[in-house]
Coordinates of C-alpha atoms in Angstrom, one line a residue:
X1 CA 71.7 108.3 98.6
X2 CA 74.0 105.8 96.6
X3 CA 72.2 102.9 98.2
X4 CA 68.4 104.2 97.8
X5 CA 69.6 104.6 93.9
X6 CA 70.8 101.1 93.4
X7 CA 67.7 99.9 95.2
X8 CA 65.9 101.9 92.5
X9 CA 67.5 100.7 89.7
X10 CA 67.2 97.2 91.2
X11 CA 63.3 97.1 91.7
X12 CA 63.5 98.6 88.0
X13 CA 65.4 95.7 87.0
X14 CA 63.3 93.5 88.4
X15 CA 60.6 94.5 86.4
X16 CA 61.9 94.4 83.2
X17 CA 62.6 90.5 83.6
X18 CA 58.7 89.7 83.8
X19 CA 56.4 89.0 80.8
X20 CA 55.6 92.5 81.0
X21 CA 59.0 93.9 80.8
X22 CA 59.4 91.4 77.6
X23 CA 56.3 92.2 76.2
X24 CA 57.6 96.2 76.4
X25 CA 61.5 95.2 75.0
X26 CA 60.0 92.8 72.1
X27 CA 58.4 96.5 70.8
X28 CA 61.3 97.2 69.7
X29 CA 62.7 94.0 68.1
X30 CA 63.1 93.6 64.3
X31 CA 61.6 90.4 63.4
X32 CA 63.9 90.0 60.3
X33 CA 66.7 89.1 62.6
X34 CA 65.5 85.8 64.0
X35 CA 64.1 85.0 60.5
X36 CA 66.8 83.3 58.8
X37 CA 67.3 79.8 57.4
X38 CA 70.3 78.4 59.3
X39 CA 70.6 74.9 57.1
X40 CA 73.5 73.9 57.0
X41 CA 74.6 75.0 60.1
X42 CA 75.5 72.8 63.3
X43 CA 73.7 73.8 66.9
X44 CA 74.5 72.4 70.2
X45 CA 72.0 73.2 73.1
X46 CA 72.7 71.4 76.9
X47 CA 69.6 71.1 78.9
X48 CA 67.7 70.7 76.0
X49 CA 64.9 68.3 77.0
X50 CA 63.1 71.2 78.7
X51 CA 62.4 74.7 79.7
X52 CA 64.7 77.3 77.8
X53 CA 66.7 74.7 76.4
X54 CA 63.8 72.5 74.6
X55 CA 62.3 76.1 73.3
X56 CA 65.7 77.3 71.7
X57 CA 66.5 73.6 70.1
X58 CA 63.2 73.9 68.8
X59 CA 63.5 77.0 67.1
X60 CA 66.0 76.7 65.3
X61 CA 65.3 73.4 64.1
X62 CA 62.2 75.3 62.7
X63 CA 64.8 77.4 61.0
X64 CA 66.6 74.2 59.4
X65 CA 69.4 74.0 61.6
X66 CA 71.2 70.9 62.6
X67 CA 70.2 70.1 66.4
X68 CA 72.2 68.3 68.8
X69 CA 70.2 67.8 72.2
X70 CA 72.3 67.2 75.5
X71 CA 70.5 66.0 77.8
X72 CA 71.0 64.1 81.3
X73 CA 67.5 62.0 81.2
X74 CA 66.7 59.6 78.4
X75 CA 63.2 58.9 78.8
X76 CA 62.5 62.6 78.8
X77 CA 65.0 63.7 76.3
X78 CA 63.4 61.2 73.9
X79 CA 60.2 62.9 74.1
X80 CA 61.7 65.9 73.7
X81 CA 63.0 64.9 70.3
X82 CA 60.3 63.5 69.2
X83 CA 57.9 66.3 69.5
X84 CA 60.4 69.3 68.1
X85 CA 60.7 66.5 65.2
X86 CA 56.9 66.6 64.5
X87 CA 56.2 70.2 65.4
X88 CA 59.3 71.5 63.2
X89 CA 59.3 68.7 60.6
X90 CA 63.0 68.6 60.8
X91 CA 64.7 65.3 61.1
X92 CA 68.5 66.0 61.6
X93 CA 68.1 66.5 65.8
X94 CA 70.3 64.4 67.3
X95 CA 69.6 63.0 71.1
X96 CA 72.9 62.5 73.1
X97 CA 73.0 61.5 77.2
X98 CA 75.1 63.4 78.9
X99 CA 75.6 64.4 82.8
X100 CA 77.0 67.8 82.7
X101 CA 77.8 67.4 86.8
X102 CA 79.9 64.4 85.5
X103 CA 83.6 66.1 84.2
X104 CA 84.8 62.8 82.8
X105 CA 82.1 62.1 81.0
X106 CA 82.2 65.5 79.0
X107 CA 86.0 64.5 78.6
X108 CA 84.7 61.6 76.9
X109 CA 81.5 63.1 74.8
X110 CA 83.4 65.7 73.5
X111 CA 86.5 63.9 72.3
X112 CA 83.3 61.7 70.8
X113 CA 81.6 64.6 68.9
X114 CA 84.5 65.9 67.6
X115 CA 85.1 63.1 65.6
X116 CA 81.9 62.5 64.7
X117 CA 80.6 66.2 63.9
X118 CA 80.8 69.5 63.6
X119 CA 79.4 71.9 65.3
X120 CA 78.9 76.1 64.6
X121 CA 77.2 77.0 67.8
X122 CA 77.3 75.9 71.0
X123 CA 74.7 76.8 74.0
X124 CA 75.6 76.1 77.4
X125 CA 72.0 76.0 78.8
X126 CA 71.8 73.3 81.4
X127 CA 72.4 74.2 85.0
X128 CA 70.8 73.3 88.3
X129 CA 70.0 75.0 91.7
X130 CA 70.3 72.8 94.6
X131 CA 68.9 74.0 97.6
X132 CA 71.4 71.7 100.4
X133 CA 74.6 71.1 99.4
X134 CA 75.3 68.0 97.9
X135 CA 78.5 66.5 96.4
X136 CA 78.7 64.5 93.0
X137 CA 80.5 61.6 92.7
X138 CA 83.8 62.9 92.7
X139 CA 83.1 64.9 95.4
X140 CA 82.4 68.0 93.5
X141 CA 79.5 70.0 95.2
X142 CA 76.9 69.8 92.4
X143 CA 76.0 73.3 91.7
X144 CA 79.3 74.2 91.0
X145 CA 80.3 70.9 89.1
X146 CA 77.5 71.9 86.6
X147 CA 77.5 75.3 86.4
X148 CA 80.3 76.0 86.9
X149 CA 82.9 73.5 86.1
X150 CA 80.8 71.8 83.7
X151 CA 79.8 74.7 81.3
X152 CA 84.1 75.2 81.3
X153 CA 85.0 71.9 80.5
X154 CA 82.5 71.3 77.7
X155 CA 83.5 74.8 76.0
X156 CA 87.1 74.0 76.6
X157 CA 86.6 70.8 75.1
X158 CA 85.1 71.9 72.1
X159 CA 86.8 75.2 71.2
X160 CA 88.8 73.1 68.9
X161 CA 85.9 72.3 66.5
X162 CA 84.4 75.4 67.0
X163 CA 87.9 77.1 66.1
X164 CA 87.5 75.8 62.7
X165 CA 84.4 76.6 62.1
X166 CA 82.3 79.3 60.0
X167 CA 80.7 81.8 62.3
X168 CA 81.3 80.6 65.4
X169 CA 79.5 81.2 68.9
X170 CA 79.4 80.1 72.2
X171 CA 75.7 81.5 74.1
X172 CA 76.4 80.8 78.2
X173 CA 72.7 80.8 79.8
X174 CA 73.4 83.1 83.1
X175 CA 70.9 85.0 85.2
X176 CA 70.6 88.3 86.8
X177 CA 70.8 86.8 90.0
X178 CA 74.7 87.3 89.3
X179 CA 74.3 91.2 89.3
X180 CA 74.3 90.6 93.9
X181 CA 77.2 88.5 93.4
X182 CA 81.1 89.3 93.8
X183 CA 83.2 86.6 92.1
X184 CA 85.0 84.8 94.8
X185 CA 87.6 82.2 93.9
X186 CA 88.3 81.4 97.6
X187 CA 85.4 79.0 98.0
X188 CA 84.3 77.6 95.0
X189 CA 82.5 74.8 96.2
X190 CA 81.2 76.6 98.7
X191 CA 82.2 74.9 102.0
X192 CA 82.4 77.6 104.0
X193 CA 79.4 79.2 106.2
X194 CA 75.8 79.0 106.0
X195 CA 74.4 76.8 102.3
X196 CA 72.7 79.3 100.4
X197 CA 70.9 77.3 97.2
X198 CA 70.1 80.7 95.5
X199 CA 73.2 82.2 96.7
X200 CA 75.9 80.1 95.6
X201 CA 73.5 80.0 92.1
X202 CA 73.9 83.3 91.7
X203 CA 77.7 83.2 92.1
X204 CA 78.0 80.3 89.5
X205 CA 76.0 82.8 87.2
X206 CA 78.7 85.4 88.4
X207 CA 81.4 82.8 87.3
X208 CA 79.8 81.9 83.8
X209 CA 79.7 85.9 83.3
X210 CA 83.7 86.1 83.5
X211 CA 84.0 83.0 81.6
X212 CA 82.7 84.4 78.8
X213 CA 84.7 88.0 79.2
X214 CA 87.8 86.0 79.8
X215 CA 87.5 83.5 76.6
X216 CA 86.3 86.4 74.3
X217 CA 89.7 87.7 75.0
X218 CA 91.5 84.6 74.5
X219 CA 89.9 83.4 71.2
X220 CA 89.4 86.3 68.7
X221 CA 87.6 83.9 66.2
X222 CA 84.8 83.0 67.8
X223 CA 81.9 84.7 69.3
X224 CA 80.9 84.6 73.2
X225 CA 78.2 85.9 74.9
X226 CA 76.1 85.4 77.9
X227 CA 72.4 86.6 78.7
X228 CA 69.8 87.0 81.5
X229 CA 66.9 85.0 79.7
X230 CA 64.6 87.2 82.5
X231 CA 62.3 85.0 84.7
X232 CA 60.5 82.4 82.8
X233 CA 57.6 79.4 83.9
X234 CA 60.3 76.4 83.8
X235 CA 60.3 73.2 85.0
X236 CA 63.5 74.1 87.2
X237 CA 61.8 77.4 88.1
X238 CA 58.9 75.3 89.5
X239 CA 61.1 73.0 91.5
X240 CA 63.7 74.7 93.0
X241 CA 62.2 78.2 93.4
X242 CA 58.9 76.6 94.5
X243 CA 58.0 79.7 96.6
X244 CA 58.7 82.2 93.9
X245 CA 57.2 80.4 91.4
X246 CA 53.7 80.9 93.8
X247 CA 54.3 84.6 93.8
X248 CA 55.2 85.3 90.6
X249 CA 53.6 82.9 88.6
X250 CA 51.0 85.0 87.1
X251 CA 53.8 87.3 85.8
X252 CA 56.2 84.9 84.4
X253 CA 57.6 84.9 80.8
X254 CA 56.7 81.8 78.8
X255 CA 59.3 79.3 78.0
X256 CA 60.0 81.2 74.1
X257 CA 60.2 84.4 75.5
X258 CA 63.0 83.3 78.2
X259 CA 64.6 81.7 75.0
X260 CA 64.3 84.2 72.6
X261 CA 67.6 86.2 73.1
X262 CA 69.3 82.6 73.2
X263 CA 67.9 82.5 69.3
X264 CA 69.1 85.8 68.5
X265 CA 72.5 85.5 69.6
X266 CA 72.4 81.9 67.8
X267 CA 71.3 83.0 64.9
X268 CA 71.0 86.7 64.0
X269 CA 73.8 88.4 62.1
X270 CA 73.0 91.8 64.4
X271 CA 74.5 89.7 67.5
X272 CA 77.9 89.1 65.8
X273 CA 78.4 92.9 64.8
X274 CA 78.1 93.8 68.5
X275 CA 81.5 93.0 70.3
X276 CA 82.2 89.3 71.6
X277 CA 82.3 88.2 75.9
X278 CA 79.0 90.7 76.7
X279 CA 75.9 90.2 78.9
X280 CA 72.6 90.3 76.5
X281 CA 69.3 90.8 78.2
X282 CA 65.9 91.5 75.9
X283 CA 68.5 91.5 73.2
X284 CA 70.6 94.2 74.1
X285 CA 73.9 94.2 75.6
X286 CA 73.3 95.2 79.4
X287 CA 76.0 96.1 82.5
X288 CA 77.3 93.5 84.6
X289 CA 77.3 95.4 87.9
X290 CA 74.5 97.5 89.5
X291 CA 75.4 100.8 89.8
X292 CA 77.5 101.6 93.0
X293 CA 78.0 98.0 93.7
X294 CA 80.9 96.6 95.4
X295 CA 80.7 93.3 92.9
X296 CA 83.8 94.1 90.4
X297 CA 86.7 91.9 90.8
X298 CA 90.2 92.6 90.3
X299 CA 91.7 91.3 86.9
X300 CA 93.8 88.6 89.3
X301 CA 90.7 87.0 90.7
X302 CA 89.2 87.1 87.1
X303 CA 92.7 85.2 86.2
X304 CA 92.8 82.5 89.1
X305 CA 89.2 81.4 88.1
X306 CA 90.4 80.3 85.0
X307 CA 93.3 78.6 86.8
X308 CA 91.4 76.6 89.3
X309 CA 89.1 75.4 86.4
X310 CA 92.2 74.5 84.2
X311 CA 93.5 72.7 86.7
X312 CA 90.1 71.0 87.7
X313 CA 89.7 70.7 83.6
X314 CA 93.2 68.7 83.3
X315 CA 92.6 66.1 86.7
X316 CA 89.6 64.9 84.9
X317 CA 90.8 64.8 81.4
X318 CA 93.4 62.7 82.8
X319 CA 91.6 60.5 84.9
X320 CA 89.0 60.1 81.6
X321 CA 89.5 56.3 80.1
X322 CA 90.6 56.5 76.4

């Protein structure tokens, strides 16, 4: 019985992350919320030539935000900044070139920025799904290093500046592919077994989940959260999930809707009143675990994730020139 429930619940679920199940959600949305001028304020969006990342950046330089675009790719991150220019009108979005697989070079970007700017809310939204494991430069497997390790190092980094800051917030771009993951801390770069792409995906998204949990503890002034954006037509949707993307194409969610929750917890009063370090899908706080699953972790696995990333964090902050 408990199994044929959760399967319910999960097919359920399912739906509900599909234009459709946006379409019925976004009924009930208040339409004040997202329509705020946000002058003034500093935004920092990762993965933001594209996809989620290009659609969130560009709303809320509609809104008169300051826009700071982190992107790995030049070429296509100037484009990017050149069209939400035109379309918003909005000349303070700012281009930087970053490589969020790269942990030194974060080191270095953020002891940059924070120099240089300041910054009100950050958005870790850039991520990758490799398909074959492959291992960065510093031997890092690569889905880890930027999901992972890289969404950690750049929050770390910049908890300082956001510390001082008025309304602060820190939005962690997950999925609910985490809900058929268990958070295991004994093979983070997954070296063990069979490669799974999607697998060892979901378990990064797992990770980033008690990321967020485990900072909102640690710093009462600042606001964290983490959301399912629900399964939108993507340039990384396309070409890693090739297959899915042929079978559920005709059902996806456009680029805005995957990013509208990313703008409500950015910029909406309603998202602060709601408590920090939860899981937002459709913009409404939603549970971490299916029912009956086996995916909860005790507190000390929770604890020596942060750890290994600390200690990850600290060999490549050292190791950073300057």
């Amino acid at each position: 019985m408990s199994w044929y429930r959760n399967t319910v619940w999960f097919v359920k679920g399912l739906r509900e992350y599909t234009r459709c199940g946006y379409e019925s959600a976004s009924r009930h949305f208040n339409p004040d919320d997202v329509e705020v001028n946000v002058a003034g304020r500093s935004f920092l969006v990762t993965g933001a030539n594209s996809g989620i990342g290009k659609a969130t950046a560009k709303e809320i330089a509609r809104r008169g935000g300051t826009v700071h675009l982190v992107c790995r790719n030049k070429e296509r991150a100037e484009v990017a900044r050149g069209e939400i220019v035109t379309e918003t009108s909005n000349q303070n979005v700012f281009l930087h070139i970053l490589d969020i697989s790269n942990p030194r070079e974060i080191w270095k970007f953020a002891e940059k920025f924070k120099n240089e700017h300041q910054l009100n809310v950050l958005i870790n939204n850039a991520g990758c799904m490799v398909n074959n494991r492959e291992l960065t430069e510093d031997g890092l497997e690569k889905n880890f290093a930027t999901n992972t390790l890289g969404t950690f190092i750049l929050t770390t980094a910049l908890l300082p500046l956001l510390e001082k800051a008025d309304d602060a917030r820190v939005i962690t771009v997950s999925s609910g592919g985490m809900l058929v993951q268990k958070l295991n801390v004994s093979d983070l770069q997954s070296a063990n077994g069979t490669f799974d792409g999607t697998m060892v995906y979901a378990q990064n998204k797992r990770q980033q989940v008690v990321l967020t949990e485990q900072w909102a503890k640690a710093h009462r002034n600042i606001h964290f959260s983490v959301m399912h954006p629900g399964w939108a037509d993507t340039p990384a949707v396309r070409s890693s999930m090739p297959d899915f993307y042929e079978k559920m194409k005709n059902s996806l969610r456009t680029e805005a809707q995957g990013a509208d929750t990313v703008l409500w917890l950015a910029v909406s009063s309603e998202a602060t009143k709601l408590p920090s370090g939860l899981f937002f899908q459709d913009r409404q706080p939603v549970r971490t675990h299916l029912p009956l699953a086996s995916t909860h972790s005790p507190p000390e696995d929770e604890e020596k994730l942060m750890e290994v990333l600390e200690e990850f964090s600290q060999k490549f902050k050292s190791a950073s020139p300057g």
